[in-house]
Coordinates of C-alpha atoms and ligand atoms in Angstrom, one line a residue:
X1 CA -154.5 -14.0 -29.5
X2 CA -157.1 -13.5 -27.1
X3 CA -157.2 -15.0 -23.4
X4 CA -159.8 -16.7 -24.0
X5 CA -158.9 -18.3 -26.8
X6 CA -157.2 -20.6 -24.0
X7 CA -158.4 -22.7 -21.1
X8 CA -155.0 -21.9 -19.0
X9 CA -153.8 -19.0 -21.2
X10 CA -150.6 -18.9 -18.9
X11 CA -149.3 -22.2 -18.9
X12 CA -150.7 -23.0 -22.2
X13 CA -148.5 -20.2 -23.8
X14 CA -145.9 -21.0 -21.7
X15 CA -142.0 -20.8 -23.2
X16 CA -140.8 -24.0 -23.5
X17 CA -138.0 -23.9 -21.1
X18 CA -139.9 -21.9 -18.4
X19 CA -142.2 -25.2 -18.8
X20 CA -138.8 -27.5 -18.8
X21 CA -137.8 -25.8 -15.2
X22 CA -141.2 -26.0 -13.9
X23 CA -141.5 -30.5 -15.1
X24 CA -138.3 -30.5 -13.5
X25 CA -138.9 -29.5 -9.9
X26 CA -142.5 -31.5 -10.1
X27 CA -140.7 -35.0 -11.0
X28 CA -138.2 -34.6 -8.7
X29 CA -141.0 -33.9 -5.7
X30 CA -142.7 -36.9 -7.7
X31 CA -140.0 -39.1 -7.5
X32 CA -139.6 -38.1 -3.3
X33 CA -143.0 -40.0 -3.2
X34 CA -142.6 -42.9 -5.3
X35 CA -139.4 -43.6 -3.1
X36 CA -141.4 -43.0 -0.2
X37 CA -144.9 -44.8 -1.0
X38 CA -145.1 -46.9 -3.6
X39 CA -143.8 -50.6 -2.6
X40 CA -144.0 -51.0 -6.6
X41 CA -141.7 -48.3 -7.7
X42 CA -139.1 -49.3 -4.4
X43 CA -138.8 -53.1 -6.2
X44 CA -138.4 -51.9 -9.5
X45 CA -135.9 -48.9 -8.8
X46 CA -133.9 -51.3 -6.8
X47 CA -134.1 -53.9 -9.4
X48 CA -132.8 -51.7 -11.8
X49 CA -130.1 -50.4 -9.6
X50 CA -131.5 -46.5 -9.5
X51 CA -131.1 -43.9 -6.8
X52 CA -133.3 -41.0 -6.1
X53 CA -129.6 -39.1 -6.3
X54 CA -129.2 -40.3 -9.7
X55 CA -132.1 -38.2 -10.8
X56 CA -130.6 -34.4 -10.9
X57 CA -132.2 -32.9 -13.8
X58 CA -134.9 -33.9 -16.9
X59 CA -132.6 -35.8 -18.6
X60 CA -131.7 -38.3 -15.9
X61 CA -135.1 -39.8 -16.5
X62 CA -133.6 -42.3 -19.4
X63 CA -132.0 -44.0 -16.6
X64 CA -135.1 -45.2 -14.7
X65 CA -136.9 -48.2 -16.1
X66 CA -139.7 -48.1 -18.3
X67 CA -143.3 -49.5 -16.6
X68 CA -145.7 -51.6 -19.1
X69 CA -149.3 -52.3 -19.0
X70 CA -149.2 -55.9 -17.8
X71 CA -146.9 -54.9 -15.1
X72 CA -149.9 -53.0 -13.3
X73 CA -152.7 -55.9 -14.4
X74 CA -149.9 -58.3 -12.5
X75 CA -149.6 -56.2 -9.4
X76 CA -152.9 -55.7 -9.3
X77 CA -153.8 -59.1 -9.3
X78 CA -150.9 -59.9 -7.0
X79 CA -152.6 -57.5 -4.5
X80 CA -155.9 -56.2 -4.8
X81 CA -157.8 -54.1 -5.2
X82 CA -155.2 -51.7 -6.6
X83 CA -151.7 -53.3 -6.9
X84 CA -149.1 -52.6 -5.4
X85 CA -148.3 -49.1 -7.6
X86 CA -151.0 -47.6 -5.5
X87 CA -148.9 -44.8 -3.2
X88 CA -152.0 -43.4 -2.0
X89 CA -154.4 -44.2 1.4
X90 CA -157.8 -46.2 0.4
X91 CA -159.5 -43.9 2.4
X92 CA -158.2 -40.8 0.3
X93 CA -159.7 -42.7 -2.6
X94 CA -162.9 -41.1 -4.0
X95 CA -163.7 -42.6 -7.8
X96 CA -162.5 -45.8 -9.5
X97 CA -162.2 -46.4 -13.5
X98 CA -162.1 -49.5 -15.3
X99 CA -160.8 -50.4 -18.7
X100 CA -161.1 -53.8 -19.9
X101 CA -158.3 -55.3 -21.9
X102 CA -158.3 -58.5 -24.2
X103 CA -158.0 -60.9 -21.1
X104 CA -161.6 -59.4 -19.7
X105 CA -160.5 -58.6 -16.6
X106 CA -160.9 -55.3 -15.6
X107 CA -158.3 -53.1 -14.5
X108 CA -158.8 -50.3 -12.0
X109 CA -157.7 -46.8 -11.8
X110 CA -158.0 -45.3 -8.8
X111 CA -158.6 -40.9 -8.0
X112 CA -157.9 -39.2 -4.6
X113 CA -159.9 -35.9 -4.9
X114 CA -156.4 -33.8 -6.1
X115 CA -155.9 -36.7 -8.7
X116 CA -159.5 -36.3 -10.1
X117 CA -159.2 -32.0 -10.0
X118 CA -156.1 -32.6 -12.2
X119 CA -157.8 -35.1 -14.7
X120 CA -161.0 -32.6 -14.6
X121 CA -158.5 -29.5 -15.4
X122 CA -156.7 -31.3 -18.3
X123 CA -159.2 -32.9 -20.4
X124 CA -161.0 -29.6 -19.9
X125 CA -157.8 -27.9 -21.7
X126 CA -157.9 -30.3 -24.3
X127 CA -161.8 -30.1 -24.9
X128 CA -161.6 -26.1 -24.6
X129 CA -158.8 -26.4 -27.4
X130 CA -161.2 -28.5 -29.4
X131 CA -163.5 -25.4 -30.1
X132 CA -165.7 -26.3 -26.6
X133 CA -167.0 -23.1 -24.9
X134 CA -169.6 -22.4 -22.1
X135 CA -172.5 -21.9 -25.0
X136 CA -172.2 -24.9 -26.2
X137 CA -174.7 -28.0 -25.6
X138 CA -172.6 -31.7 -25.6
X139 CA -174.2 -34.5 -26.1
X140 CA -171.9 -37.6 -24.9
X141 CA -172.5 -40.4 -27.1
X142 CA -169.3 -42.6 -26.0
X143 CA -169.5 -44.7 -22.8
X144 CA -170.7 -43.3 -19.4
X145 CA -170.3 -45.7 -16.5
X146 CA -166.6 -47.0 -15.7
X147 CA -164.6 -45.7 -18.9
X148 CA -162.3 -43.4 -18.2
X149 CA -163.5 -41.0 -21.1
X150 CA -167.2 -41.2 -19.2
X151 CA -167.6 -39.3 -16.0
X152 CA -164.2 -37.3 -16.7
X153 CA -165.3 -35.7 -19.7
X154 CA -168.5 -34.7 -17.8
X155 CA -166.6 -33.1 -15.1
X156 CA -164.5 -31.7 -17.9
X157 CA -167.4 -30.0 -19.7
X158 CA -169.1 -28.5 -16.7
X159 CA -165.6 -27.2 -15.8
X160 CA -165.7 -25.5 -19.0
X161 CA -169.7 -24.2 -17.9
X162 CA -171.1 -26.1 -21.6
X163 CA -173.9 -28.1 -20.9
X164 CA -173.7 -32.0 -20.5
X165 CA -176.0 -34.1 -22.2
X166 CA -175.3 -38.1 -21.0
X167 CA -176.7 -40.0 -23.2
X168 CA -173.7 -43.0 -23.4
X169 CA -174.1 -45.5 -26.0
X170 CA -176.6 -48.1 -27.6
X171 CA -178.8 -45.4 -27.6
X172 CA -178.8 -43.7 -31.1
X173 CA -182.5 -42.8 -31.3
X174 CA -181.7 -40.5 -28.1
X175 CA -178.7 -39.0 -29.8
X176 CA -180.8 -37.9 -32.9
X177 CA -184.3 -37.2 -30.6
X178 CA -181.6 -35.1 -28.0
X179 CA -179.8 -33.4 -30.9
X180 CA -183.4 -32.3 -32.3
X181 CA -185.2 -31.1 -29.5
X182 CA -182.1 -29.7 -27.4
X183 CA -180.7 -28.0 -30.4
X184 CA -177.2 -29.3 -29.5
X185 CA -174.3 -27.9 -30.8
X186 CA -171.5 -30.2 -30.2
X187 CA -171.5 -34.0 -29.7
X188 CA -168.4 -36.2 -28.1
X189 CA -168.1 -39.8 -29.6
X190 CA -165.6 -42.1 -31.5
X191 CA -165.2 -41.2 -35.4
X192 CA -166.6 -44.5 -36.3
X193 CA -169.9 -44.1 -34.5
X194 CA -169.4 -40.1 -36.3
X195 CA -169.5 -42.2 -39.5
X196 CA -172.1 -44.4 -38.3
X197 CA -174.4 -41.8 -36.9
X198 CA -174.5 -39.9 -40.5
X199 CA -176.0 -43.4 -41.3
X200 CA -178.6 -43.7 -38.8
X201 CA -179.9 -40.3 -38.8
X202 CA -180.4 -41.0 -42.9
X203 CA -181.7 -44.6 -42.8
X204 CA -183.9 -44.0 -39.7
X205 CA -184.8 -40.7 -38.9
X206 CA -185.2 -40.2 -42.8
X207 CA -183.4 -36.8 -42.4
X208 CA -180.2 -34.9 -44.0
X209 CA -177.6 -35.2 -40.9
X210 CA -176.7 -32.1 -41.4
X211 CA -180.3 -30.7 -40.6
X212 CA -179.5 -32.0 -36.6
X213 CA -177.5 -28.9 -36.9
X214 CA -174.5 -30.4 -35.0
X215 CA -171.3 -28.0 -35.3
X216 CA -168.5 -29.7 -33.7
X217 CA -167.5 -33.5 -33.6
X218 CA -165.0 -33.7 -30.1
X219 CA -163.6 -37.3 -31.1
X220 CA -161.4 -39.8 -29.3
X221 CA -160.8 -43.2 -28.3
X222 CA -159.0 -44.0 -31.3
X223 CA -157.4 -43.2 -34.6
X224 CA -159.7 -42.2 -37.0
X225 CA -160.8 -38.4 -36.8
X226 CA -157.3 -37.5 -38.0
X227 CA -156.8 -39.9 -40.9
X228 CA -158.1 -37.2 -44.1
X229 CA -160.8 -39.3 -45.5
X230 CA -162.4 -40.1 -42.4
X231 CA -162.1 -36.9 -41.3
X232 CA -163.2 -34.8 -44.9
X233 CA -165.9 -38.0 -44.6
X234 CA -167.6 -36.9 -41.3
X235 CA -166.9 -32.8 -42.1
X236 CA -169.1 -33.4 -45.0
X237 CA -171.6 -35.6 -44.1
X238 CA -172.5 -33.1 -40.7
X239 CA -171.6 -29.9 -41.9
X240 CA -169.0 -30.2 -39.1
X241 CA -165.8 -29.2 -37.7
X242 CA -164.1 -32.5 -36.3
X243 CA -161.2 -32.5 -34.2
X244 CA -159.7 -35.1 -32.0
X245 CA -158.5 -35.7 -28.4
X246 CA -156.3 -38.7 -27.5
X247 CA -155.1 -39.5 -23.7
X248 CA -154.6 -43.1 -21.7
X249 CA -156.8 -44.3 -19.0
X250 CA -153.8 -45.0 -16.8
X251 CA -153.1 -41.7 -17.1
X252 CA -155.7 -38.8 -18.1
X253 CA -158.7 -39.7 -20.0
X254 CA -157.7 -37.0 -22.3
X255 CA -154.1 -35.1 -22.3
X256 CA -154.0 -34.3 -25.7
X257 CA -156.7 -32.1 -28.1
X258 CA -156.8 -30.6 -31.4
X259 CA -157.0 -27.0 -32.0
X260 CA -159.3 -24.9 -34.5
X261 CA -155.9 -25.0 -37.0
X262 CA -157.1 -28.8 -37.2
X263 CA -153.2 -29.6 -37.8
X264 CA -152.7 -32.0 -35.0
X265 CA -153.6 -32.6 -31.4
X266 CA -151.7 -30.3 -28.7
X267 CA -150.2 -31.4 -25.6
X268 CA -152.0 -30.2 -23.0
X269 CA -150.8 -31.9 -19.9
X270 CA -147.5 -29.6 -19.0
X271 CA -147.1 -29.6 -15.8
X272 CA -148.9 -32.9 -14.4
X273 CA -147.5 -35.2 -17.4
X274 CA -144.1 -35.5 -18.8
X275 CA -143.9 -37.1 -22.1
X276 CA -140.9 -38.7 -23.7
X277 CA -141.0 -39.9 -27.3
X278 CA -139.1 -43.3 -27.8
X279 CA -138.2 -45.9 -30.1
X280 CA -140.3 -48.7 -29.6
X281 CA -138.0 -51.8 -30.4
X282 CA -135.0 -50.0 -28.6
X283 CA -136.4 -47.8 -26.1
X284 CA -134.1 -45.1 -26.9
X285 CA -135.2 -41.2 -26.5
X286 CA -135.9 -39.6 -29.2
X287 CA -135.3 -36.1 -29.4
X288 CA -138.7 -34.4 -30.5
X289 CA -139.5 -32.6 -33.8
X290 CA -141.7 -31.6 -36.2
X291 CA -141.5 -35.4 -38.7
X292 CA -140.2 -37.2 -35.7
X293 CA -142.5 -41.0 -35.3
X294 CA -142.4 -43.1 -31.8
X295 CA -144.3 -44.5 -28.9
X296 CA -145.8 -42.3 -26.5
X297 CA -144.3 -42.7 -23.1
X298 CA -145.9 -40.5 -19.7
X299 CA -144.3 -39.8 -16.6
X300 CA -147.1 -38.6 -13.9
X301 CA -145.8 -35.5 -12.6
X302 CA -148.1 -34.7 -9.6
X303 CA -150.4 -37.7 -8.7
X304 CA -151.0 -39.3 -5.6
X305 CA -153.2 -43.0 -5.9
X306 CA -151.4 -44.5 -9.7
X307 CA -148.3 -42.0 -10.1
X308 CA -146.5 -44.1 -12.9
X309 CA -142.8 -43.3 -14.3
X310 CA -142.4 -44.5 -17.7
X311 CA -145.7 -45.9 -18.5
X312 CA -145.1 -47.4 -22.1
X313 CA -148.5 -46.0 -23.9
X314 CA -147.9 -48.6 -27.4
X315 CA -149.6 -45.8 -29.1
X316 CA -147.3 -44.9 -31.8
X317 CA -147.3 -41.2 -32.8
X318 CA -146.2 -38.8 -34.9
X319 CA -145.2 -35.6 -34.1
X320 CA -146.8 -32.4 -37.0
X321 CA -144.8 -29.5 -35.4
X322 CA -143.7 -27.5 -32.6
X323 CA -145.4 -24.5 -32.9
X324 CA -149.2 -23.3 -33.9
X325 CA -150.9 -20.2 -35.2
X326 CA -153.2 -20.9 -32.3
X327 CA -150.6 -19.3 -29.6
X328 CA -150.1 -23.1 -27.9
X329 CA -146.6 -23.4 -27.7
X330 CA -146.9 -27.1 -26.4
X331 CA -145.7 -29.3 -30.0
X332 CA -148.9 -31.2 -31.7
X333 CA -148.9 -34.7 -32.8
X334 CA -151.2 -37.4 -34.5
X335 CA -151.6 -41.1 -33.0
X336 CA -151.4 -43.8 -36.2
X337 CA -152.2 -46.3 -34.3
X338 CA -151.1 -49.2 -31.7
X339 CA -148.0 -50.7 -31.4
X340 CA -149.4 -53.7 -30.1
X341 CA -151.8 -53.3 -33.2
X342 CA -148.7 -53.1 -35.5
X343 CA -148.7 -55.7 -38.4
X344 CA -145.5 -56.7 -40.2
X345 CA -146.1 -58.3 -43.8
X346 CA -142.8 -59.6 -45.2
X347 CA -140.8 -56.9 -43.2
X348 CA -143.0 -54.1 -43.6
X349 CA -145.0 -53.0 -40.9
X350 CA -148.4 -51.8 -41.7
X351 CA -150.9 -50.2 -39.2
X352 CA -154.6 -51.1 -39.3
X353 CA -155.5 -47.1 -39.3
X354 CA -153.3 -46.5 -42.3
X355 CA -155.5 -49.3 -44.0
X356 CA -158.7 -48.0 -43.0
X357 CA -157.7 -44.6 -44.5
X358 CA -156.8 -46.2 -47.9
X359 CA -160.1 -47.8 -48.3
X360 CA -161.9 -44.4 -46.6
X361 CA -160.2 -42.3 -49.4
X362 CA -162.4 -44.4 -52.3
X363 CA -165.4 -42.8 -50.2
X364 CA -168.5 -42.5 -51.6
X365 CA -167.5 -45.5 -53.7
X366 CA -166.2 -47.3 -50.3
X367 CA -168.0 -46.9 -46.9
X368 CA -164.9 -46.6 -45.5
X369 CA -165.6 -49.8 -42.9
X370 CA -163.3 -52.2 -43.0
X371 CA -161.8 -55.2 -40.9
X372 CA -158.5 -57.1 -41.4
X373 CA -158.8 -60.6 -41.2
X374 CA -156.0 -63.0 -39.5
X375 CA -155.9 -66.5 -39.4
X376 CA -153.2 -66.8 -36.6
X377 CA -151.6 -63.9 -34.2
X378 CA -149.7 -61.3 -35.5
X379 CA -147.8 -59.2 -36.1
X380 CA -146.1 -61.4 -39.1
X381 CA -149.2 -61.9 -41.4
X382 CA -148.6 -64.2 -44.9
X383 CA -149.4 -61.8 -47.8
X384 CA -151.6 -61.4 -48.7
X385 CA -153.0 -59.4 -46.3
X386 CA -156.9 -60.6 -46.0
X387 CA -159.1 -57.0 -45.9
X388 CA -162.9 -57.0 -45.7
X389 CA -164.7 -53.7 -46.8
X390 CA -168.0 -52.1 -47.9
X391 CA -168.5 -50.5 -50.8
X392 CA -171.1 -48.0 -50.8
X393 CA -173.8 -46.7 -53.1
X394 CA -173.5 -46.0 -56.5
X395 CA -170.6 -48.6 -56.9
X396 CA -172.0 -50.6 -59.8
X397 CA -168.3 -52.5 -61.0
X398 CA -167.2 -54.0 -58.1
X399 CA -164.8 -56.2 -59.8
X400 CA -163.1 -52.7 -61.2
X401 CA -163.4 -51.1 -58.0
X402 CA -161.4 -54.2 -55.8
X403 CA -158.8 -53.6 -58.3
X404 CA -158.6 -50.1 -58.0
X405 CA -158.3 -50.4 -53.7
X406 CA -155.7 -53.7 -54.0
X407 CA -153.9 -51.7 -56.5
X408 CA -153.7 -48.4 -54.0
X409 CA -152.7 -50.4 -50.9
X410 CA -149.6 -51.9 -52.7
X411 CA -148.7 -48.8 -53.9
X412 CA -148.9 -46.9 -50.5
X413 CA -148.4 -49.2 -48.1
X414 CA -145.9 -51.8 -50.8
X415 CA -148.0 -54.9 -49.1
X416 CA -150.5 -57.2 -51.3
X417 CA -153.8 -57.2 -50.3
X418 CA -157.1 -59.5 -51.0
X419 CA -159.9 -57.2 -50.9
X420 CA -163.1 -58.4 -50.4
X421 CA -166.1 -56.4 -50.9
X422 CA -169.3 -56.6 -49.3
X423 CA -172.2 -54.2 -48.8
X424 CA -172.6 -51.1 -47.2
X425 CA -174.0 -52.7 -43.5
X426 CA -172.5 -55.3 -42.8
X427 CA -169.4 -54.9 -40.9
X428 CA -170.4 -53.9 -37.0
X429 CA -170.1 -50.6 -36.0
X430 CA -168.8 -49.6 -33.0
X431 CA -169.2 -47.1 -30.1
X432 CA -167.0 -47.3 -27.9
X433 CA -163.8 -48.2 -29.9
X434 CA -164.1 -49.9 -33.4
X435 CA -162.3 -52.9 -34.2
X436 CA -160.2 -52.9 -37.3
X437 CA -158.7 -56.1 -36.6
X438 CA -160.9 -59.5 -36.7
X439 CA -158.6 -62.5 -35.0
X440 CA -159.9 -65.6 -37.0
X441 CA -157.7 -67.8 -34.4
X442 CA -160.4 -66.7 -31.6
X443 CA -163.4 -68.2 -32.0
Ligands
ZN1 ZN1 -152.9 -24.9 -32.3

């Protein structure tokens, strides 16, 4: 291994219990500050009957309460503009982030300038891990203006010296016109709008995507880039290699990113998140290892506006090892998709993403877009499960070929499904995040 084969060679080949040590002293430190400054944390820690003596070493952390999303959207509603989680001084407050949840109210994230240096320094890690050196040109065709994967993954990439191409989204023509005339060599987007792009560039620019000569596909924002199909789907449509990143908005845009070994995404946080692995329904701790499947949980190790203790991610993961050819000796993992997404069809839970890489594996036959349909809100759904999906060209029995995808999902997934098939172009694509799930009930 060469140093520069890492962003931080030193703490990214750090041994694991030097790492431990180090988390250890940081939370504790963090923990002195949440005591002291954040009215949020003092309520909760004395609801839950928790000292800042009863925290001696890493392990003491099961004792402290978890914290959920819609705590934050209530204390920030309760008072404004941040919440009450916010242990920092407005005035130290240089950049606020948005993300927009299903209610449509936005919910801020606010960055003193150490906060944003640490988000800047860890998605670089992660992008640098994703194959992105100083040579390369990115162009960023995911959203730009308040999303947290915007203005952090330009600071990110100039961190890195690559160039930074914002082109944001709804703007397709630039992407293939930019790619062209900039010879760009990498481009950062969702895998659907991968998938879609191939598309575009074919229908409208009347070219092979692979001529745009694009080398690298830096994905994120959702589960797709490593199911197989999508992923052997976008590799051979561009000519590519795809990786993928995956992080929180609450957190860091991007604490997690997928080396050349294309096995899984590393950790890449160490010493400014602490992640913990639990059982969703429970909540229990689970200890982590190569097979092991959970919900992502962070601990903010070193932040000063939003630290959060416990912040309950609902993405459920599942960890592909503990070690890597690449040198990294943080453990790599793969996000299947959402709790909150989960489905349960006569006691079996199916994820959206797992359907989606079903109907992706039938590719070319399939297009590999697909939306579930639900007539009233889940996660119990009445087999069976209503799927909508495009078959692609050169798919001239469609009768055979809904068979053929019905009979696959029962077998993999032991739920019934009603596949219906419509043509390639008709379910929306998406930019910033695609939608596998279509609520009927919502009109
Ligand atoms: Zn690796």
């Amino acid at each position: 291994m060469r140093t520069d084969d890492y962003f931080d060679p030193e703490i990214e080949t750090m041994m694991p219990d030097d790492l431990r040590a180090l988390q250890e002293a940081k939370l504790a430190t963090q923990l002195d500050y949440l005591f002291a400054r954040s009215p949020f944390y003092q309520e909760k820690f004395a609801a839950a009957g928790v000292r800042r003596e009863d925290f001696r070493s890493l392990k003491d952390l099961a004792r402290f309460p978890f914290t959920l999303k819609e705590e934050l959207r209530e204390s920030q509603q309760a008072s404004p503009p941040l919440g009450s989680h916010m242990a920092a001084d407005m005035i130290d407050v240089i950049r606020l982030h948005a993300s927009t949840g299903t209610t449509g109210r936005p919910s801020f994230v606010g960055l003193t300038r150490k906060d944003a240096q640490v988000w800047t320094k860890v998605t670089a890690r992660s992008f640098y891990a994703q194959g992105i050196r100083p040579c390369d040109i990115l162009i960023h065709a995911t959203g730009l203006t308040m999303f947290a994967g915007g203005l952090p993954a330009k600071d990110a990439i100039e961190l890195i010296g690559a160039t930074f191409v914002p082109v944001g989204t709804g703007a397709s023509e630039k992407v293939v016109l930019y790619a062209k005339s900039l010879r760009a060599s990498a481009i950062h987007c969702t895998p659907s709008y991968a998938m879609y792009l191939a598309e575009y560039v074919r229908r409208e620019a009347k070219m092979d995507p692979r001529e745009l000569g694009i080398k690298k596909f830096v994905c994120g924002a959702e589960p797709g880039a490593g199911i197989p199909a999508v992923r052997a789907k976008i590799t051979e449509e561009w000519g590519a290699r795809v990786t993928e990143g995956l992080g929180n908005a609450d957190m860091i845009p991007i604490i997690f990113g997928e080396c050349p070994e294309q096995s899984g995404m590393h950790y890449n946080g160490q010493e400014y998140v602490f992640n913990e692995i639990i059982d969703p329904e429970s909540g229990e701790v689970l200890p982590i290892e190569a097979g092991l499947s959970g919900e992502l949980v962070y601990t903010s190790l070193e932040r000063e506006c939003v630290p959060l203790l416990r912040f309950r991610t609902r993405d459920r993961v599942t960890i592909l090892g503990t070690s890597c050819k690449c040198g990294r000796t943080s453990y790599k993992l793969r996000c299947v998709g959402r709790t909150d997404d989960m489905l349960i069809v006569l006691g079996v839970n199916v994820f959206p993403s797992a359907v989606r890489d079903i109907v992706s594996s039938f590719y070319p036959q399939m297009t590999g877009e697909v939306q579930i349909l639900l007539e009233q809100p889940g996660p119990g759904v009445k087999p069976p499960l209503q799927i909508v999906a495009e078959y692609g060209n050169g798919g001239p029995d469609q009768a055979a070929l809904q068979k053929k995808v019905e009979d696959k999902i029962k077998s993999v997934l032991s739920v019934s499904a009603a596949v219906q098939l419509v043509p390639e172009g008709t379910l929306p694509r998406f930019e910033m995040k695609g939608q596998l799930i279509r609520k009927l009930y919502e009109k």
